[in-house]
mmCIF file of C-alpha atoms in Angstrom:
data_model
loop_
_atom_site.group_PDB
_atom_site.id
_atom_site.type_symbol
_atom_site.label_atom_id
_atom_site.label_comp_id
_atom_site.label_asym_id
_atom_site.label_seq_id
_atom_site.Cartn_x
_atom_site.Cartn_y
_atom_site.Cartn_z
ATOM 1 C CA MET A 1129 33.094 -54.348 54.339
ATOM 2 C CA GLU A 1130 35.622 -55.922 52.144
ATOM 3 C CA LYS A 1131 37.213 -54.078 49.239
ATOM 4 C CA THR A 1132 35.272 -55.583 45.826
ATOM 5 C CA GLY A 1133 35.585 -55.053 42.021
ATOM 6 C CA ARG A 1134 32.151 -53.907 41.412
ATOM 7 C CA PRO A 1135 30.770 -50.312 43.758
ATOM 8 C CA ARG A 1136 28.000 -50.878 45.364
ATOM 9 C CA VAL A 1137 24.531 -49.245 45.241
ATOM 10 C CA LYS A 1138 23.436 -47.508 48.621
ATOM 11 C CA VAL A 1139 20.132 -45.651 47.744
ATOM 12 C CA CYS A 1140 19.607 -42.763 50.312
ATOM 13 C CA CYS A 1141 16.283 -40.004 51.099
ATOM 14 C CA ILE A 1142 14.247 -43.706 51.372
ATOM 15 C CA ALA A 1143 10.460 -42.394 53.031
ATOM 16 C CA SER A 1144 8.768 -45.210 53.776
ATOM 17 C CA VAL A 1145 8.770 -49.359 53.235
ATOM 18 C CA GLY A 1146 7.255 -48.866 49.501
ATOM 19 C CA GLU A 1147 10.797 -46.913 48.333
ATOM 20 C CA ALA A 1148 12.844 -49.585 50.337
ATOM 21 C CA GLN A 1149 11.171 -52.341 48.751
ATOM 22 C CA LEU A 1150 11.560 -50.531 45.075
ATOM 23 C CA ALA A 1151 14.761 -49.560 45.638
ATOM 24 C CA VAL A 1152 16.222 -53.389 46.744
ATOM 25 C CA SER A 1153 14.187 -54.876 43.903
ATOM 26 C CA LEU A 1154 16.154 -53.107 41.951
ATOM 27 C CA GLY A 1155 19.478 -53.210 43.173
ATOM 28 C CA ALA A 1156 20.056 -51.628 46.284
ATOM 29 C CA SER A 1157 22.369 -53.559 48.751
ATOM 30 C CA ALA A 1158 21.888 -50.294 51.217
ATOM 31 C CA LEU A 1159 19.580 -47.801 51.655
ATOM 32 C CA GLY A 1160 20.159 -44.724 53.655
ATOM 33 C CA LEU A 1161 17.683 -43.724 56.434
ATOM 34 C CA VAL A 1162 17.729 -39.333 56.643
ATOM 35 C CA SER A 1163 17.220 -37.639 60.797
ATOM 36 C CA ALA A 1164 16.805 -34.739 61.920
ATOM 37 C CA MET A 1165 19.124 -32.131 59.701
ATOM 38 C CA PRO A 1166 19.913 -28.961 59.407
ATOM 39 C CA SER A 1167 19.607 -28.399 55.638
ATOM 40 C CA GLY A 1168 18.962 -30.837 52.880
ATOM 41 C CA PRO A 1169 16.448 -33.685 51.279
ATOM 42 C CA GLY A 1170 14.698 -36.578 52.627
ATOM 43 C CA VAL A 1171 14.302 -36.279 56.243
ATOM 44 C CA ILE A 1172 11.825 -38.673 58.180
ATOM 45 C CA ASP A 1173 11.034 -39.094 61.739
ATOM 46 C CA ASP A 1174 12.230 -41.646 63.864
ATOM 47 C CA ALA A 1175 9.196 -43.141 64.164
ATOM 48 C CA THR A 1176 9.437 -44.013 60.336
ATOM 49 C CA ILE A 1177 13.031 -44.846 60.169
ATOM 50 C CA ARG A 1178 12.261 -47.957 63.006
ATOM 51 C CA THR A 1179 9.316 -48.871 60.756
ATOM 52 C CA ILE A 1180 11.246 -48.828 57.247
ATOM 53 C CA ALA A 1181 14.896 -50.775 59.114
ATOM 54 C CA ARG A 1182 12.324 -53.493 60.635
ATOM 55 C CA ALA A 1183 11.452 -54.413 57.171
ATOM 56 C CA VAL A 1184 13.777 -54.749 55.484
ATOM 57 C CA PRO A 1185 15.597 -57.824 55.252
ATOM 58 C CA PRO A 1186 19.222 -58.934 55.537
ATOM 59 C CA PRO A 1187 21.815 -59.014 54.371
ATOM 60 C CA VAL A 1188 20.287 -55.588 52.637
ATOM 61 C CA ALA A 1189 22.049 -52.354 55.191
ATOM 62 C CA THR A 1190 19.925 -49.912 56.134
ATOM 63 C CA PHE A 1191 22.355 -46.448 57.662
ATOM 64 C CA LEU A 1192 21.115 -43.966 59.925
ATOM 65 C CA LEU A 1193 21.539 -40.976 58.721
ATOM 66 C CA THR A 1194 22.327 -38.774 62.225
ATOM 67 C CA SER A 1195 24.156 -35.743 62.819
ATOM 68 C CA GLU A 1196 24.084 -36.096 66.140
ATOM 69 C CA THR A 1197 27.740 -35.426 67.984
ATOM 70 C CA GLU A 1198 27.340 -36.284 71.258
ATOM 71 C CA PRO A 1199 28.381 -39.661 72.001
ATOM 72 C CA ASP A 1200 25.705 -40.686 74.337
ATOM 73 C CA ARG A 1201 23.303 -39.381 72.068
ATOM 74 C CA VAL A 1202 24.493 -40.842 69.104
ATOM 75 C CA VAL A 1203 25.093 -44.259 70.649
ATOM 76 C CA GLU A 1204 20.763 -44.061 71.556
ATOM 77 C CA HIS A 1205 19.720 -42.993 68.502
ATOM 78 C CA VAL A 1206 21.365 -46.067 66.379
ATOM 79 C CA LEU A 1207 19.694 -47.879 68.843
ATOM 80 C CA ASP A 1208 16.198 -46.899 69.384
ATOM 81 C CA THR A 1209 16.017 -46.771 65.318
ATOM 82 C CA GLY A 1210 17.177 -50.236 64.626
ATOM 83 C CA ALA A 1211 19.199 -49.631 61.878
ATOM 84 C CA SER A 1212 21.894 -51.994 60.743
ATOM 85 C CA THR A 1213 24.552 -49.224 60.286
ATOM 86 C CA VAL A 1214 25.421 -45.588 61.555
ATOM 87 C CA GLN A 1215 26.210 -43.103 59.144
ATOM 88 C CA LEU A 1216 28.065 -40.035 60.832
ATOM 89 C CA VAL A 1217 27.582 -37.105 58.748
ATOM 90 C CA ASP A 1218 28.689 -34.549 60.848
ATOM 91 C CA ASP A 1219 33.032 -34.700 59.640
ATOM 92 C CA GLU A 1220 34.056 -33.318 63.162
ATOM 93 C CA VAL A 1221 32.692 -36.078 64.876
ATOM 94 C CA GLY A 1222 36.157 -37.885 66.357
ATOM 95 C CA PRO A 1223 37.413 -41.057 68.737
ATOM 96 C CA ALA A 1224 35.007 -40.315 71.054
ATOM 97 C CA VAL A 1225 32.118 -41.041 69.292
ATOM 98 C CA TRP A 1226 33.583 -44.384 67.735
ATOM 99 C CA ALA A 1227 34.725 -45.575 71.399
ATOM 100 C CA ALA A 1228 30.871 -44.921 72.026
ATOM 101 C CA LEU A 1229 29.382 -46.881 69.200
ATOM 102 C CA ARG A 1230 32.384 -49.899 69.734
ATOM 103 C CA ARG A 1231 31.138 -49.775 73.741
ATOM 104 C CA ARG A 1232 28.060 -49.833 73.318
ATOM 105 C CA ALA A 1233 26.589 -51.084 70.184
ATOM 106 C CA PRO A 1234 29.147 -53.004 68.792
ATOM 107 C CA ALA A 1235 26.876 -55.026 66.414
ATOM 108 C CA VAL A 1236 26.174 -51.569 65.036
ATOM 109 C CA ARG A 1237 28.684 -50.621 61.828
ATOM 110 C CA VAL A 1238 30.385 -47.453 61.291
ATOM 111 C CA VAL A 1239 30.670 -45.332 58.345
ATOM 112 C CA GLN A 1240 32.112 -42.157 58.532
ATOM 113 C CA VAL A 1241 31.009 -39.151 55.947
ATOM 114 C CA VAL A 1242 34.368 -36.636 55.078
ATOM 115 C CA HIS A 1243 32.730 -33.269 53.140
ATOM 116 C CA VAL A 1244 35.338 -33.268 50.284
ATOM 117 C CA VAL A 1245 36.585 -29.449 50.253
ATOM 118 C CA ASP A 1246 40.397 -29.512 49.833
ATOM 119 C CA GLY A 1247 43.605 -31.682 50.318
ATOM 120 C CA GLY A 1248 42.700 -31.474 54.120
ATOM 121 C CA SER A 1249 40.078 -33.113 53.705
ATOM 122 C CA VAL A 1250 41.999 -36.565 52.435
ATOM 123 C CA GLU A 1251 43.928 -36.545 55.991
ATOM 124 C CA LEU A 1252 40.538 -35.796 57.682
ATOM 125 C CA ALA A 1253 39.540 -38.780 55.574
ATOM 126 C CA LEU A 1254 43.015 -40.727 56.843
ATOM 127 C CA ARG A 1255 42.684 -40.428 60.315
ATOM 128 C CA ALA A 1256 39.169 -41.558 60.629
ATOM 129 C CA ALA A 1257 39.461 -44.370 58.313
ATOM 130 C CA GLY A 1258 41.605 -46.823 61.085
ATOM 131 C CA HIS A 1259 38.661 -46.469 63.809
ATOM 132 C CA VAL A 1260 35.465 -46.921 61.138
ATOM 133 C CA ASP A 1261 34.065 -49.429 58.661
ATOM 134 C CA ALA A 1262 33.940 -47.235 56.138
ATOM 135 C CA LEU A 1263 34.022 -43.584 54.511
ATOM 136 C CA LEU A 1264 31.753 -41.985 52.879
ATOM 137 C CA LEU A 1265 32.693 -38.992 50.564
ATOM 138 C CA ASP A 1266 30.022 -35.966 50.055
ATOM 139 C CA SER A 1267 30.439 -32.410 49.277
ATOM 140 C CA GLY A 1268 28.359 -30.751 52.189
ATOM 141 C CA SER A 1269 29.951 -27.723 53.564
ATOM 142 C CA PRO A 1270 29.750 -27.823 57.073
ATOM 143 C CA ALA A 1271 31.025 -24.347 56.951
ATOM 144 C CA ALA A 1272 27.814 -22.263 55.792
ATOM 145 C CA ALA A 1273 26.531 -20.322 57.511
ATOM 146 C CA VAL A 1274 23.403 -23.163 57.087
ATOM 147 C CA ARG A 1275 25.192 -26.129 57.382
ATOM 148 C CA GLU A 1276 24.967 -28.789 54.903
ATOM 149 C CA LEU A 1277 25.645 -32.183 55.606
ATOM 150 C CA GLY A 1278 24.565 -34.220 52.612
ATOM 151 C CA GLY A 1279 21.820 -34.113 49.738
ATOM 152 C CA THR A 1280 23.384 -30.999 48.137
ATOM 153 C CA GLY A 1281 23.453 -32.863 44.506
ATOM 154 C CA ARG A 1282 26.669 -31.408 43.891
ATOM 155 C CA VAL A 1283 29.673 -33.043 42.413
ATOM 156 C CA HIS A 1284 33.134 -32.388 43.833
ATOM 157 C CA ASP A 1285 36.513 -33.286 42.816
ATOM 158 C CA TRP A 1286 37.236 -36.802 42.371
ATOM 159 C CA ARG A 1287 41.598 -36.534 42.825
ATOM 160 C CA TYR A 1288 41.005 -36.131 46.126
ATOM 161 C CA SER A 1289 38.434 -39.065 46.357
ATOM 162 C CA ARG A 1290 41.041 -41.437 44.455
ATOM 163 C CA GLU A 1291 43.535 -40.362 47.052
ATOM 164 C CA ILE A 1292 41.334 -41.382 49.616
ATOM 165 C CA VAL A 1293 40.638 -44.499 48.166
ATOM 166 C CA GLU A 1294 43.689 -45.218 47.614
ATOM 167 C CA ARG A 1295 45.113 -45.142 50.913
ATOM 168 C CA SER A 1296 42.345 -45.422 53.169
ATOM 169 C CA PRO A 1297 42.415 -49.198 54.456
ATOM 170 C CA SER A 1298 38.814 -48.750 54.973
ATOM 171 C CA PRO A 1299 36.781 -49.351 52.365
ATOM 172 C CA VAL A 1300 35.314 -45.781 50.627
ATOM 173 C CA PHE A 1301 31.309 -45.168 49.409
ATOM 174 C CA LEU A 1302 31.639 -41.666 46.661
ATOM 175 C CA ALA A 1303 28.283 -39.961 46.737
ATOM 176 C CA GLY A 1304 27.657 -36.022 45.972
ATOM 177 C CA GLY A 1305 26.055 -35.189 42.746
ATOM 178 C CA LEU A 1306 25.858 -38.732 41.141
ATOM 179 C CA ARG A 1307 23.400 -39.924 38.265
ATOM 180 C CA ALA A 1308 23.236 -42.302 35.651
ATOM 181 C CA ASP A 1309 25.337 -40.029 33.101
ATOM 182 C CA ASN A 1310 28.256 -39.339 35.462
ATOM 183 C CA VAL A 1311 28.436 -42.272 37.280
ATOM 184 C CA GLY A 1312 30.562 -44.492 34.527
ATOM 185 C CA GLU A 1313 33.031 -41.662 34.901
ATOM 186 C CA ALA A 1314 33.225 -41.446 38.942
ATOM 187 C CA VAL A 1315 33.598 -45.007 39.079
ATOM 188 C CA ARG A 1316 37.021 -44.818 36.750
ATOM 189 C CA ALA A 1317 38.123 -41.886 38.202
ATOM 190 C CA VAL A 1318 38.024 -42.949 41.681
ATOM 191 C CA ARG A 1319 37.594 -46.372 42.163
ATOM 192 C CA PRO A 1320 35.561 -46.918 45.088
ATOM 193 C CA PHE A 1321 34.002 -49.479 47.107
ATOM 194 C CA GLY A 1322 30.667 -48.211 46.732
ATOM 195 C CA VAL A 1323 28.498 -45.333 45.284
ATOM 196 C CA ASP A 1324 25.341 -43.400 47.454
ATOM 197 C CA LEU A 1325 22.826 -41.481 45.880
ATOM 198 C CA CYS A 1326 19.629 -39.528 46.309
ATOM 199 C CA SER A 1327 18.668 -36.432 44.162
ATOM 200 C CA GLY A 1328 19.731 -37.964 40.735
ATOM 201 C CA VAL A 1329 17.395 -41.324 41.280
ATOM 202 C CA ARG A 1330 14.262 -39.027 42.256
ATOM 203 C CA THR A 1331 11.340 -37.187 40.512
ATOM 204 C CA ASP A 1332 9.742 -34.523 42.398
ATOM 205 C CA GLY A 1333 11.106 -35.963 45.309
ATOM 206 C CA ARG A 1334 10.104 -39.798 44.976
ATOM 207 C CA LEU A 1335 12.307 -42.283 44.362
ATOM 208 C CA ASP A 1336 11.754 -42.749 40.261
ATOM 209 C CA ALA A 1337 12.263 -46.650 39.198
ATOM 210 C CA GLY A 1338 13.114 -45.638 35.482
ATOM 211 C CA LYS A 1339 16.041 -43.407 36.831
ATOM 212 C CA LEU A 1340 17.470 -45.868 39.179
ATOM 213 C CA ALA A 1341 17.299 -48.608 37.039
ATOM 214 C CA ALA A 1342 19.547 -46.049 33.964
ATOM 215 C CA PHE A 1343 21.722 -45.335 37.097
ATOM 216 C CA VAL A 1344 22.163 -49.473 38.308
ATOM 217 C CA ALA A 1345 22.493 -50.274 33.711
ATOM 218 C CA ALA A 1346 25.128 -47.521 33.617
ATOM 219 C CA LEU A 1347 27.484 -48.618 36.838
ATOM 220 C CA ALA A 1348 27.203 -51.946 35.056
ATOM 221 C CA ALA A 1349 28.670 -51.182 32.057
ATOM 222 C CA ALA A 1350 31.182 -49.004 33.561
#
């Protein structure tokens, strides 16, 4: 994944083949498939993830969002579902998991999530950056009593995200509360490789074609 001028669009919380087709038709180049999580929206079972992953044509990327942290479990999870990319949502995952994926699933792209809280998040991101294909900066709260590992709909402090983008050798996706009315500001502030969204393009839990079209148009205008 090389850094590019116009940010790529990753639509997360895809729940069906129909939603996948809709997202791709409106400009998504990557789709997020959410497996079991301690909290948050969009969770589907692994059988559904497998079905969607098989139905999505290249070059559209399918991201398995996994909360697994043990190396063998992570590798088995992504290989079982057939996703082209694994998104590690727990930012405490470290070198053992990255090495296991490189060794046993070399064709799978690895994206490490970092939940941006403060300046310490910058160093956490930079420690991961040289070992993974991309970073994804989100607004979760891993330290909460019920862990939040994404899908909060909250915006974090983009100043930290911009610093990560400027210093990271790996491409960076920006997530967290992005909508049509703030994506332009977000892109100008952070300059990410890609943007990731879920709740900002949904109505009553379903992917909303009008909201996604408006988001893509706002991104293009930015």
